[in-house]
Amino acid sequence: MSAGPSSVKKAWWKWKALRFPWRRKWLVGFDLTGNTFWEFRDQIAIGRMRRIVHYANEVHYADVKVAPQWMQWLRHTRSEPPSINEQQLDEIRQVQLKELAAAADARWASKASAIHGPSKNNPLIAGRLNGGEGSQIQVFKNAVVKPVKLPTPKVEPQLSEQILELKEQSLEDVPASPWKEIKTGKGKEQQPEAWTPKLAKRR
């Protein structure tokens, strides 16, 4: 957790927080990283207060971080600014959350993965994979496979003759293919007929 501001800064900020009528803007609060948050009257919308943040001089612009509570206050989704105690409790909560997430990741990494298959370090699983006692490979090796003869279907002679007659009738009923009448060339390619234009009738 970062160290808070000095007592001199706190006294100066207390003086700036007093809302005198001649002041154009006044201090509302500060966060644990040294950023200050100010408020002033909007000249366009009467009765509305504008809110801004002044970043700490010691911090580079790329490293500036604003707490979520202060972001809510800047966007007018929160009316009251967050206190120092609330910001400290939020940082403690974030640290605890990171520790719990790291512990959960460690527990998840210690479990066996179902994607990469069974681990060969386990003696029971290794024995089953290598064909030891109780393995499926050993059972299949000792099994005797006997060939099974299937009975051949018997067809009566009368039924076979009827089937042949039905086949002949079905072949006769099939219409001739219209593609046989098309003229083809030497390479068995379709040759289009010559087109001669006809005289059009006058209207």
mmCIF file with all atom_site columns, C-alpha atoms in Angstrom:
data_model
loop_
_atom_site.group_PDB
_atom_site.id
_atom_site.type_symbol
_atom_site.label_atom_id
_atom_site.label_alt_id
_atom_site.label_comp_id
_atom_site.label_asym_id
_atom_site.label_entity_id
_atom_site.label_seq_id
_atom_site.pdbx_PDB_ins_code
_atom_site.Cartn_x
_atom_site.Cartn_y
_atom_site.Cartn_z
_atom_site.occupancy
_atom_site.B_iso_or_equiv
_atom_site.pdbx_formal_charge
_atom_site.auth_seq_id
_atom_site.auth_comp_id
_atom_site.auth_asym_id
_atom_site.auth_atom_id
_atom_site.pdbx_PDB_model_num
ATOM 1   C CA . MET A 1 1   ? 0.000   0.000   0.000   1.00 0.00 ? 1   MET A CA 1
ATOM 2   C CA . SER A 1 2   ? 1.368   3.424   -0.966  1.00 0.00 ? 2   SER A CA 1
ATOM 3   C CA . ALA A 1 3   ? 2.213   5.984   1.733   1.00 0.00 ? 3   ALA A CA 1
ATOM 4   C CA . GLY A 1 4   ? -0.250  8.832   2.283   1.00 0.00 ? 4   GLY A CA 1
ATOM 5   C CA . PRO A 1 5   ? 0.474   12.530  1.788   1.00 0.00 ? 5   PRO A CA 1
ATOM 6   C CA . SER A 1 6   ? 2.448   14.559  4.318   1.00 0.00 ? 6   SER A CA 1
ATOM 7   C CA . SER A 1 7   ? 0.849   16.683  7.065   1.00 0.00 ? 7   SER A CA 1
ATOM 8   C CA . VAL A 1 8   ? 1.867   19.924  5.307   1.00 0.00 ? 8   VAL A CA 1
ATOM 9   C CA . LYS A 1 9   ? 0.043   18.850  2.155   1.00 0.00 ? 9   LYS A CA 1
ATOM 10  C CA . LYS A 1 10  ? -2.977  17.859  4.190   1.00 0.00 ? 10  LYS A CA 1
ATOM 11  C CA . ALA A 1 11  ? -3.080  21.305  5.850   1.00 0.00 ? 11  ALA A CA 1
ATOM 12  C CA . TRP A 1 12  ? -2.734  23.054  2.509   1.00 0.00 ? 12  TRP A CA 1
ATOM 13  C CA . TRP A 1 13  ? -5.505  20.886  1.018   1.00 0.00 ? 13  TRP A CA 1
ATOM 14  C CA . LYS A 1 14  ? -7.717  21.669  4.006   1.00 0.00 ? 14  LYS A CA 1
ATOM 15  C CA . TRP A 1 15  ? -7.302  25.373  3.291   1.00 0.00 ? 15  TRP A CA 1
ATOM 16  C CA . LYS A 1 16  ? -8.106  24.822  -0.394  1.00 0.00 ? 16  LYS A CA 1
ATOM 17  C CA . ALA A 1 17  ? -11.236 22.837  0.535   1.00 0.00 ? 17  ALA A CA 1
ATOM 18  C CA . LEU A 1 18  ? -12.874 25.869  2.200   1.00 0.00 ? 18  LEU A CA 1
ATOM 19  C CA . ARG A 1 19  ? -15.599 27.141  -0.167  1.00 0.00 ? 19  ARG A CA 1
ATOM 20  C CA . PHE A 1 20  ? -15.130 30.907  -0.055  1.00 0.00 ? 20  PHE A CA 1
ATOM 21  C CA . PRO A 1 21  ? -17.333 32.929  -2.434  1.00 0.00 ? 21  PRO A CA 1
ATOM 22  C CA . TRP A 1 22  ? -14.327 34.478  -4.249  1.00 0.00 ? 22  TRP A CA 1
ATOM 23  C CA . ARG A 1 23  ? -12.792 31.106  -5.140  1.00 0.00 ? 23  ARG A CA 1
ATOM 24  C CA . ARG A 1 24  ? -13.381 29.735  -8.620  1.00 0.00 ? 24  ARG A CA 1
ATOM 25  C CA . LYS A 1 25  ? -12.689 26.104  -7.672  1.00 0.00 ? 25  LYS A CA 1
ATOM 26  C CA . TRP A 1 26  ? -12.172 24.220  -4.422  1.00 0.00 ? 26  TRP A CA 1
ATOM 27  C CA . LEU A 1 27  ? -10.676 20.932  -3.369  1.00 0.00 ? 27  LEU A CA 1
ATOM 28  C CA . VAL A 1 28  ? -12.943 17.963  -2.727  1.00 0.00 ? 28  VAL A CA 1
ATOM 29  C CA . GLY A 1 29  ? -10.474 15.217  -1.815  1.00 0.00 ? 29  GLY A CA 1
ATOM 30  C CA . PHE A 1 30  ? -7.402  13.194  -2.743  1.00 0.00 ? 30  PHE A CA 1
ATOM 31  C CA . ASP A 1 31  ? -6.508  9.566   -3.260  1.00 0.00 ? 31  ASP A CA 1
ATOM 32  C CA . LEU A 1 32  ? -3.690  7.410   -1.899  1.00 0.00 ? 32  LEU A CA 1
ATOM 33  C CA . THR A 1 33  ? -1.395  8.070   -4.897  1.00 0.00 ? 33  THR A CA 1
ATOM 34  C CA . GLY A 1 34  ? -1.405  11.882  -4.531  1.00 0.00 ? 34  GLY A CA 1
ATOM 35  C CA . ASN A 1 35  ? -4.011  12.810  -7.165  1.00 0.00 ? 35  ASN A CA 1
ATOM 36  C CA . THR A 1 36  ? -6.280  15.710  -6.156  1.00 0.00 ? 36  THR A CA 1
ATOM 37  C CA . PHE A 1 37  ? -9.915  16.122  -7.171  1.00 0.00 ? 37  PHE A CA 1
ATOM 38  C CA . TRP A 1 38  ? -11.489 19.525  -7.635  1.00 0.00 ? 38  TRP A CA 1
ATOM 39  C CA . GLU A 1 39  ? -14.938 20.966  -8.285  1.00 0.00 ? 39  GLU A CA 1
ATOM 40  C CA . PHE A 1 40  ? -16.062 24.285  -9.827  1.00 0.00 ? 40  PHE A CA 1
ATOM 41  C CA . ARG A 1 41  ? -19.229 25.836  -11.203 1.00 0.00 ? 41  ARG A CA 1
ATOM 42  C CA . ASP A 1 42  ? -20.082 25.300  -14.834 1.00 0.00 ? 42  ASP A CA 1
ATOM 43  C CA . GLN A 1 43  ? -20.407 28.624  -16.712 1.00 0.00 ? 43  GLN A CA 1
ATOM 44  C CA . ILE A 1 44  ? -22.651 27.166  -19.425 1.00 0.00 ? 44  ILE A CA 1
ATOM 45  C CA . ALA A 1 45  ? -25.056 25.017  -17.400 1.00 0.00 ? 45  ALA A CA 1
ATOM 46  C CA . ILE A 1 46  ? -26.097 27.097  -14.365 1.00 0.00 ? 46  ILE A CA 1
ATOM 47  C CA . GLY A 1 47  ? -26.400 25.078  -11.199 1.00 0.00 ? 47  GLY A CA 1
ATOM 48  C CA . ARG A 1 48  ? -24.210 22.225  -12.423 1.00 0.00 ? 48  ARG A CA 1
ATOM 49  C CA . MET A 1 49  ? -20.801 21.508  -10.885 1.00 0.00 ? 49  MET A CA 1
ATOM 50  C CA . ARG A 1 50  ? -17.899 20.360  -13.013 1.00 0.00 ? 50  ARG A CA 1
ATOM 51  C CA . ARG A 1 51  ? -15.369 17.890  -11.618 1.00 0.00 ? 51  ARG A CA 1
ATOM 52  C CA . ILE A 1 52  ? -11.708 17.457  -12.586 1.00 0.00 ? 52  ILE A CA 1
ATOM 53  C CA . VAL A 1 53  ? -8.587  15.661  -11.375 1.00 0.00 ? 53  VAL A CA 1
ATOM 54  C CA . HIS A 1 54  ? -5.031  16.988  -11.043 1.00 0.00 ? 54  HIS A CA 1
ATOM 55  C CA . TYR A 1 55  ? -2.436  14.227  -11.264 1.00 0.00 ? 55  TYR A CA 1
ATOM 56  C CA . ALA A 1 56  ? 0.526   14.046  -8.902  1.00 0.00 ? 56  ALA A CA 1
ATOM 57  C CA . ASN A 1 57  ? 3.741   15.607  -10.164 1.00 0.00 ? 57  ASN A CA 1
ATOM 58  C CA . GLU A 1 58  ? 5.868   12.626  -9.103  1.00 0.00 ? 58  GLU A CA 1
ATOM 59  C CA . VAL A 1 59  ? 3.927   10.163  -11.287 1.00 0.00 ? 59  VAL A CA 1
ATOM 60  C CA . HIS A 1 60  ? 4.361   9.894   -15.045 1.00 0.00 ? 60  HIS A CA 1
ATOM 61  C CA . TYR A 1 61  ? 1.220   10.281  -17.163 1.00 0.00 ? 61  TYR A CA 1
ATOM 62  C CA . ALA A 1 62  ? 1.523   6.676   -18.411 1.00 0.00 ? 62  ALA A CA 1
ATOM 63  C CA . ASP A 1 63  ? 1.534   5.362   -14.817 1.00 0.00 ? 63  ASP A CA 1
ATOM 64  C CA . VAL A 1 64  ? -1.449  7.371   -13.562 1.00 0.00 ? 64  VAL A CA 1
ATOM 65  C CA . LYS A 1 65  ? -4.162  5.243   -11.925 1.00 0.00 ? 65  LYS A CA 1
ATOM 66  C CA . VAL A 1 66  ? -7.496  6.559   -10.700 1.00 0.00 ? 66  VAL A CA 1
ATOM 67  C CA . ALA A 1 67  ? -9.519  4.483   -8.251  1.00 0.00 ? 67  ALA A CA 1
ATOM 68  C CA . PRO A 1 68  ? -12.944 3.243   -9.418  1.00 0.00 ? 68  PRO A CA 1
ATOM 69  C CA . GLN A 1 69  ? -14.673 5.184   -6.618  1.00 0.00 ? 69  GLN A CA 1
ATOM 70  C CA . TRP A 1 70  ? -13.150 8.451   -7.820  1.00 0.00 ? 70  TRP A CA 1
ATOM 71  C CA . MET A 1 71  ? -14.019 7.616   -11.440 1.00 0.00 ? 71  MET A CA 1
ATOM 72  C CA . GLN A 1 72  ? -17.649 7.251   -10.380 1.00 0.00 ? 72  GLN A CA 1
ATOM 73  C CA . TRP A 1 73  ? -17.479 10.631  -8.676  1.00 0.00 ? 73  TRP A CA 1
ATOM 74  C CA . LEU A 1 74  ? -15.904 12.283  -11.744 1.00 0.00 ? 74  LEU A CA 1
ATOM 75  C CA . ARG A 1 75  ? -18.667 10.924  -14.005 1.00 0.00 ? 75  ARG A CA 1
ATOM 76  C CA . HIS A 1 76  ? -21.435 12.129  -11.659 1.00 0.00 ? 76  HIS A CA 1
ATOM 77  C CA . THR A 1 77  ? -22.616 8.559   -10.947 1.00 0.00 ? 77  THR A CA 1
ATOM 78  C CA . ARG A 1 78  ? -21.673 9.096   -7.316  1.00 0.00 ? 78  ARG A CA 1
ATOM 79  C CA . SER A 1 79  ? -22.664 12.189  -5.369  1.00 0.00 ? 79  SER A CA 1
ATOM 80  C CA . GLU A 1 80  ? -20.318 11.923  -2.352  1.00 0.00 ? 80  GLU A CA 1
ATOM 81  C CA . PRO A 1 81  ? -16.536 11.544  -2.777  1.00 0.00 ? 81  PRO A CA 1
ATOM 82  C CA . PRO A 1 82  ? -14.906 8.422   -1.277  1.00 0.00 ? 82  PRO A CA 1
ATOM 83  C CA . SER A 1 83  ? -13.130 8.702   2.059   1.00 0.00 ? 83  SER A CA 1
ATOM 84  C CA . ILE A 1 84  ? -9.537  7.668   2.815   1.00 0.00 ? 84  ILE A CA 1
ATOM 85  C CA . ASN A 1 85  ? -10.766 4.723   4.895   1.00 0.00 ? 85  ASN A CA 1
ATOM 86  C CA . GLU A 1 86  ? -12.884 3.459   2.006   1.00 0.00 ? 86  GLU A CA 1
ATOM 87  C CA . GLN A 1 87  ? -9.932  3.659   -0.388  1.00 0.00 ? 87  GLN A CA 1
ATOM 88  C CA . GLN A 1 88  ? -7.652  1.787   2.033   1.00 0.00 ? 88  GLN A CA 1
ATOM 89  C CA . LEU A 1 89  ? -10.233 -0.976  2.505   1.00 0.00 ? 89  LEU A CA 1
ATOM 90  C CA . ASP A 1 90  ? -10.581 -1.278  -1.266  1.00 0.00 ? 90  ASP A CA 1
ATOM 91  C CA . GLU A 1 91  ? -6.820  -1.763  -1.662  1.00 0.00 ? 91  GLU A CA 1
ATOM 92  C CA . ILE A 1 92  ? -6.847  -4.453  1.058   1.00 0.00 ? 92  ILE A CA 1
ATOM 93  C CA . ARG A 1 93  ? -9.717  -6.155  -0.767  1.00 0.00 ? 93  ARG A CA 1
ATOM 94  C CA . GLN A 1 94  ? -7.764  -6.154  -4.040  1.00 0.00 ? 94  GLN A CA 1
ATOM 95  C CA . VAL A 1 95  ? -4.698  -7.709  -2.355  1.00 0.00 ? 95  VAL A CA 1
ATOM 96  C CA . GLN A 1 96  ? -6.826  -10.440 -0.774  1.00 0.00 ? 96  GLN A CA 1
ATOM 97  C CA . LEU A 1 97  ? -8.537  -11.092 -4.094  1.00 0.00 ? 97  LEU A CA 1
ATOM 98  C CA . LYS A 1 98  ? -5.160  -11.565 -5.820  1.00 0.00 ? 98  LYS A CA 1
ATOM 99  C CA . GLU A 1 99  ? -4.027  -14.011 -3.105  1.00 0.00 ? 99  GLU A CA 1
ATOM 100 C CA . LEU A 1 100 ? -7.228  -16.040 -3.449  1.00 0.00 ? 100 LEU A CA 1
ATOM 101 C CA . ALA A 1 101 ? -6.873  -16.107 -7.247  1.00 0.00 ? 101 ALA A CA 1
ATOM 102 C CA . ALA A 1 102 ? -3.241  -17.319 -6.977  1.00 0.00 ? 102 ALA A CA 1
ATOM 103 C CA . ALA A 1 103 ? -4.289  -20.071 -4.541  1.00 0.00 ? 103 ALA A CA 1
ATOM 104 C CA . ALA A 1 104 ? -7.099  -21.158 -6.875  1.00 0.00 ? 104 ALA A CA 1
ATOM 105 C CA . ASP A 1 105 ? -4.666  -21.276 -9.821  1.00 0.00 ? 105 ASP A CA 1
ATOM 106 C CA . ALA A 1 106 ? -2.253  -23.410 -7.782  1.00 0.00 ? 106 ALA A CA 1
ATOM 107 C CA . ARG A 1 107 ? -5.044  -25.851 -6.847  1.00 0.00 ? 107 ARG A CA 1
ATOM 108 C CA . TRP A 1 108 ? -6.147  -26.068 -10.466 1.00 0.00 ? 108 TRP A CA 1
ATOM 109 C CA . ALA A 1 109 ? -2.576  -26.706 -11.689 1.00 0.00 ? 109 ALA A CA 1
ATOM 110 C CA . SER A 1 110 ? -2.051  -29.528 -9.144  1.00 0.00 ? 110 SER A CA 1
ATOM 111 C CA . LYS A 1 111 ? -5.033  -31.509 -10.486 1.00 0.00 ? 111 LYS A CA 1
ATOM 112 C CA . ALA A 1 112 ? -4.600  -34.046 -13.277 1.00 0.00 ? 112 ALA A CA 1
ATOM 113 C CA . SER A 1 113 ? -5.493  -32.730 -16.708 1.00 0.00 ? 113 SER A CA 1
ATOM 114 C CA . ALA A 1 114 ? -8.148  -34.589 -18.675 1.00 0.00 ? 114 ALA A CA 1
ATOM 115 C CA . ILE A 1 115 ? -6.942  -33.074 -21.950 1.00 0.00 ? 115 ILE A CA 1
ATOM 116 C CA . HIS A 1 116 ? -3.451  -34.654 -21.963 1.00 0.00 ? 116 HIS A CA 1
ATOM 117 C CA . GLY A 1 117 ? -4.650  -38.132 -20.893 1.00 0.00 ? 117 GLY A CA 1
ATOM 118 C CA . PRO A 1 118 ? -3.729  -40.192 -17.788 1.00 0.00 ? 118 PRO A CA 1
ATOM 119 C CA . SER A 1 119 ? -0.413  -39.600 -16.094 1.00 0.00 ? 119 SER A CA 1
ATOM 120 C CA . LYS A 1 120 ? 2.169   -42.406 -16.420 1.00 0.00 ? 120 LYS A CA 1
ATOM 121 C CA . ASN A 1 121 ? 3.569   -41.575 -12.978 1.00 0.00 ? 121 ASN A CA 1
ATOM 122 C CA . ASN A 1 122 ? 0.559   -43.258 -11.360 1.00 0.00 ? 122 ASN A CA 1
ATOM 123 C CA . PRO A 1 123 ? 1.524   -46.992 -10.874 1.00 0.00 ? 123 PRO A CA 1
ATOM 124 C CA . LEU A 1 124 ? -2.055  -48.230 -11.266 1.00 0.00 ? 124 LEU A CA 1
ATOM 125 C CA . ILE A 1 125 ? -2.627  -46.362 -14.523 1.00 0.00 ? 125 ILE A CA 1
ATOM 126 C CA . ALA A 1 126 ? 0.860   -47.229 -15.812 1.00 0.00 ? 126 ALA A CA 1
ATOM 127 C CA . GLY A 1 127 ? 0.271   -50.954 -15.145 1.00 0.00 ? 127 GLY A CA 1
ATOM 128 C CA . ARG A 1 128 ? -3.003  -50.842 -17.039 1.00 0.00 ? 128 ARG A CA 1
ATOM 129 C CA . LEU A 1 129 ? -1.394  -49.049 -19.973 1.00 0.00 ? 129 LEU A CA 1
ATOM 130 C CA . ASN A 1 130 ? 1.546   -51.525 -20.165 1.00 0.00 ? 130 ASN A CA 1
ATOM 131 C CA . GLY A 1 131 ? -0.673  -54.632 -20.043 1.00 0.00 ? 131 GLY A CA 1
ATOM 132 C CA . GLY A 1 132 ? -0.304  -55.544 -16.382 1.00 0.00 ? 132 GLY A CA 1
ATOM 133 C CA . GLU A 1 133 ? -2.855  -57.079 -14.056 1.00 0.00 ? 133 GLU A CA 1
ATOM 134 C CA . GLY A 1 134 ? -6.388  -55.845 -14.596 1.00 0.00 ? 134 GLY A CA 1
ATOM 135 C CA . SER A 1 135 ? -5.561  -54.151 -17.891 1.00 0.00 ? 135 SER A CA 1
ATOM 136 C CA . GLN A 1 136 ? -7.786  -54.369 -20.933 1.00 0.00 ? 136 GLN A CA 1
ATOM 137 C CA . ILE A 1 137 ? -4.804  -55.134 -23.199 1.00 0.00 ? 137 ILE A CA 1
ATOM 138 C CA . GLN A 1 138 ? -4.006  -58.320 -21.232 1.00 0.00 ? 138 GLN A CA 1
ATOM 139 C CA . VAL A 1 139 ? -7.641  -59.457 -21.443 1.00 0.00 ? 139 VAL A CA 1
ATOM 140 C CA . PHE A 1 140 ? -7.713  -59.036 -25.213 1.00 0.00 ? 140 PHE A CA 1
ATOM 141 C CA . LYS A 1 141 ? -4.411  -60.911 -25.626 1.00 0.00 ? 141 LYS A CA 1
ATOM 142 C CA . ASN A 1 142 ? -5.715  -64.003 -23.779 1.00 0.00 ? 142 ASN A CA 1
ATOM 143 C CA . ALA A 1 143 ? -9.110  -64.002 -25.537 1.00 0.00 ? 143 ALA A CA 1
ATOM 144 C CA . VAL A 1 144 ? -9.783  -66.619 -28.262 1.00 0.00 ? 144 VAL A CA 1
ATOM 145 C CA . VAL A 1 145 ? -11.775 -65.412 -31.232 1.00 0.00 ? 145 VAL A CA 1
ATOM 146 C CA . LYS A 1 146 ? -13.859 -68.047 -33.069 1.00 0.00 ? 146 LYS A CA 1
ATOM 147 C CA . PRO A 1 147 ? -15.107 -67.425 -36.602 1.00 0.00 ? 147 PRO A CA 1
ATOM 148 C CA . VAL A 1 148 ? -18.893 -67.297 -36.960 1.00 0.00 ? 148 VAL A CA 1
ATOM 149 C CA . LYS A 1 149 ? -20.541 -68.645 -40.110 1.00 0.00 ? 149 LYS A CA 1
ATOM 150 C CA . LEU A 1 150 ? -23.642 -66.793 -41.201 1.00 0.00 ? 150 LEU A CA 1
ATOM 151 C CA . PRO A 1 151 ? -26.427 -68.772 -42.894 1.00 0.00 ? 151 PRO A CA 1
ATOM 152 C CA . THR A 1 152 ? -26.801 -68.139 -46.627 1.00 0.00 ? 152 THR A CA 1
ATOM 153 C CA . PRO A 1 153 ? -30.252 -66.875 -47.625 1.00 0.00 ? 153 PRO A CA 1
ATOM 154 C CA . LYS A 1 154 ? -32.336 -69.279 -49.704 1.00 0.00 ? 154 LYS A CA 1
ATOM 155 C CA . VAL A 1 155 ? -34.436 -67.898 -52.562 1.00 0.00 ? 155 VAL A CA 1
ATOM 156 C CA . GLU A 1 156 ? -37.229 -69.937 -54.111 1.00 0.00 ? 156 GLU A CA 1
ATOM 157 C CA . PRO A 1 157 ? -37.086 -70.392 -57.940 1.00 0.00 ? 157 PRO A CA 1
ATOM 158 C CA . GLN A 1 158 ? -40.545 -68.881 -58.478 1.00 0.00 ? 158 GLN A CA 1
ATOM 159 C CA . LEU A 1 159 ? -39.579 -65.691 -56.655 1.00 0.00 ? 159 LEU A CA 1
ATOM 160 C CA . SER A 1 160 ? -36.351 -65.361 -58.648 1.00 0.00 ? 160 SER A CA 1
ATOM 161 C CA . GLU A 1 161 ? -38.289 -65.583 -61.962 1.00 0.00 ? 161 GLU A CA 1
ATOM 162 C CA . GLN A 1 162 ? -40.746 -62.933 -60.785 1.00 0.00 ? 162 GLN A CA 1
ATOM 163 C CA . ILE A 1 163 ? -37.879 -60.644 -59.819 1.00 0.00 ? 163 ILE A CA 1
ATOM 164 C CA . LEU A 1 164 ? -36.324 -61.004 -63.290 1.00 0.00 ? 164 LEU A CA 1
ATOM 165 C CA . GLU A 1 165 ? -39.663 -60.204 -64.979 1.00 0.00 ? 165 GLU A CA 1
ATOM 166 C CA . LEU A 1 166 ? -40.104 -57.084 -62.847 1.00 0.00 ? 166 LEU A CA 1
ATOM 167 C CA . LYS A 1 167 ? -36.591 -55.925 -63.764 1.00 0.00 ? 167 LYS A CA 1
ATOM 168 C CA . GLU A 1 168 ? -37.295 -56.344 -67.502 1.00 0.00 ? 168 GLU A CA 1
ATOM 169 C CA . GLN A 1 169 ? -40.593 -54.470 -67.224 1.00 0.00 ? 169 GLN A CA 1
ATOM 170 C CA . SER A 1 170 ? -38.990 -51.622 -65.351 1.00 0.00 ? 170 SER A CA 1
ATOM 171 C CA . LEU A 1 171 ? -36.276 -51.312 -68.018 1.00 0.00 ? 171 LEU A CA 1
ATOM 172 C CA . GLU A 1 172 ? -38.871 -51.187 -70.785 1.00 0.00 ? 172 GLU A CA 1
ATOM 173 C CA . ASP A 1 173 ? -40.862 -48.474 -69.050 1.00 0.00 ? 173 ASP A CA 1
ATOM 174 C CA . VAL A 1 174 ? -37.847 -46.153 -68.840 1.00 0.00 ? 174 VAL A CA 1
ATOM 175 C CA . PRO A 1 175 ? -38.200 -43.429 -71.509 1.00 0.00 ? 175 PRO A CA 1
ATOM 176 C CA . ALA A 1 176 ? -35.415 -42.847 -73.971 1.00 0.00 ? 176 ALA A CA 1
ATOM 177 C CA . SER A 1 177 ? -32.908 -40.187 -73.045 1.00 0.00 ? 177 SER A CA 1
ATOM 178 C CA . PRO A 1 178 ? -33.481 -36.902 -74.951 1.00 0.00 ? 178 PRO A CA 1
ATOM 179 C CA . TRP A 1 179 ? -29.741 -36.265 -74.974 1.00 0.00 ? 179 TRP A CA 1
ATOM 180 C CA . LYS A 1 180 ? -29.173 -39.102 -77.497 1.00 0.00 ? 180 LYS A CA 1
ATOM 181 C CA . GLU A 1 181 ? -30.833 -37.072 -80.276 1.00 0.00 ? 181 GLU A CA 1
ATOM 182 C CA . ILE A 1 182 ? -28.372 -34.189 -79.896 1.00 0.00 ? 182 ILE A CA 1
ATOM 183 C CA . LYS A 1 183 ? -25.710 -34.108 -82.586 1.00 0.00 ? 183 LYS A CA 1
ATOM 184 C CA . THR A 1 184 ? -22.155 -34.398 -81.411 1.00 0.00 ? 184 THR A CA 1
ATOM 185 C CA . GLY A 1 185 ? -18.866 -33.713 -83.143 1.00 0.00 ? 185 GLY A CA 1
ATOM 186 C CA . LYS A 1 186 ? -15.655 -35.700 -83.359 1.00 0.00 ? 186 LYS A CA 1
ATOM 187 C CA . GLY A 1 187 ? -14.691 -35.089 -79.751 1.00 0.00 ? 187 GLY A CA 1
ATOM 188 C CA . LYS A 1 188 ? -18.233 -35.998 -78.643 1.00 0.00 ? 188 LYS A CA 1
ATOM 189 C CA . GLU A 1 189 ? -18.999 -32.378 -77.997 1.00 0.00 ? 189 GLU A CA 1
ATOM 190 C CA . GLN A 1 190 ? -22.389 -30.841 -78.651 1.00 0.00 ? 190 GLN A CA 1
ATOM 191 C CA . GLN A 1 191 ? -22.502 -28.929 -81.935 1.00 0.00 ? 191 GLN A CA 1
ATOM 192 C CA . PRO A 1 192 ? -25.073 -26.101 -82.097 1.00 0.00 ? 192 PRO A CA 1
ATOM 193 C CA . GLU A 1 193 ? -27.248 -25.800 -85.174 1.00 0.00 ? 193 GLU A CA 1
ATOM 194 C CA . ALA A 1 194 ? -26.727 -22.908 -87.557 1.00 0.00 ? 194 ALA A CA 1
ATOM 195 C CA . TRP A 1 195 ? -28.989 -19.949 -86.902 1.00 0.00 ? 195 TRP A CA 1
ATOM 196 C CA . THR A 1 196 ? -30.598 -18.062 -89.746 1.00 0.00 ? 196 THR A CA 1
ATOM 197 C CA . PRO A 1 197 ? -32.439 -14.836 -88.957 1.00 0.00 ? 197 PRO A CA 1
ATOM 198 C CA . LYS A 1 198 ? -36.057 -14.489 -90.104 1.00 0.00 ? 198 LYS A CA 1
ATOM 199 C CA . LEU A 1 199 ? -37.759 -11.388 -91.443 1.00 0.00 ? 199 LEU A CA 1
ATOM 200 C CA . ALA A 1 200 ? -39.691 -9.499  -88.827 1.00 0.00 ? 200 ALA A CA 1
ATOM 201 C CA . LYS A 1 201 ? -43.250 -8.441  -89.547 1.00 0.00 ? 201 LYS A CA 1
ATOM 202 C CA . ARG A 1 202 ? -44.013 -4.753  -89.710 1.00 0.00 ? 202 ARG A CA 1
ATOM 203 C CA . ARG A 1 203 ? -46.582 -3.388  -87.334 1.00 0.00 ? 203 ARG A CA 1
#
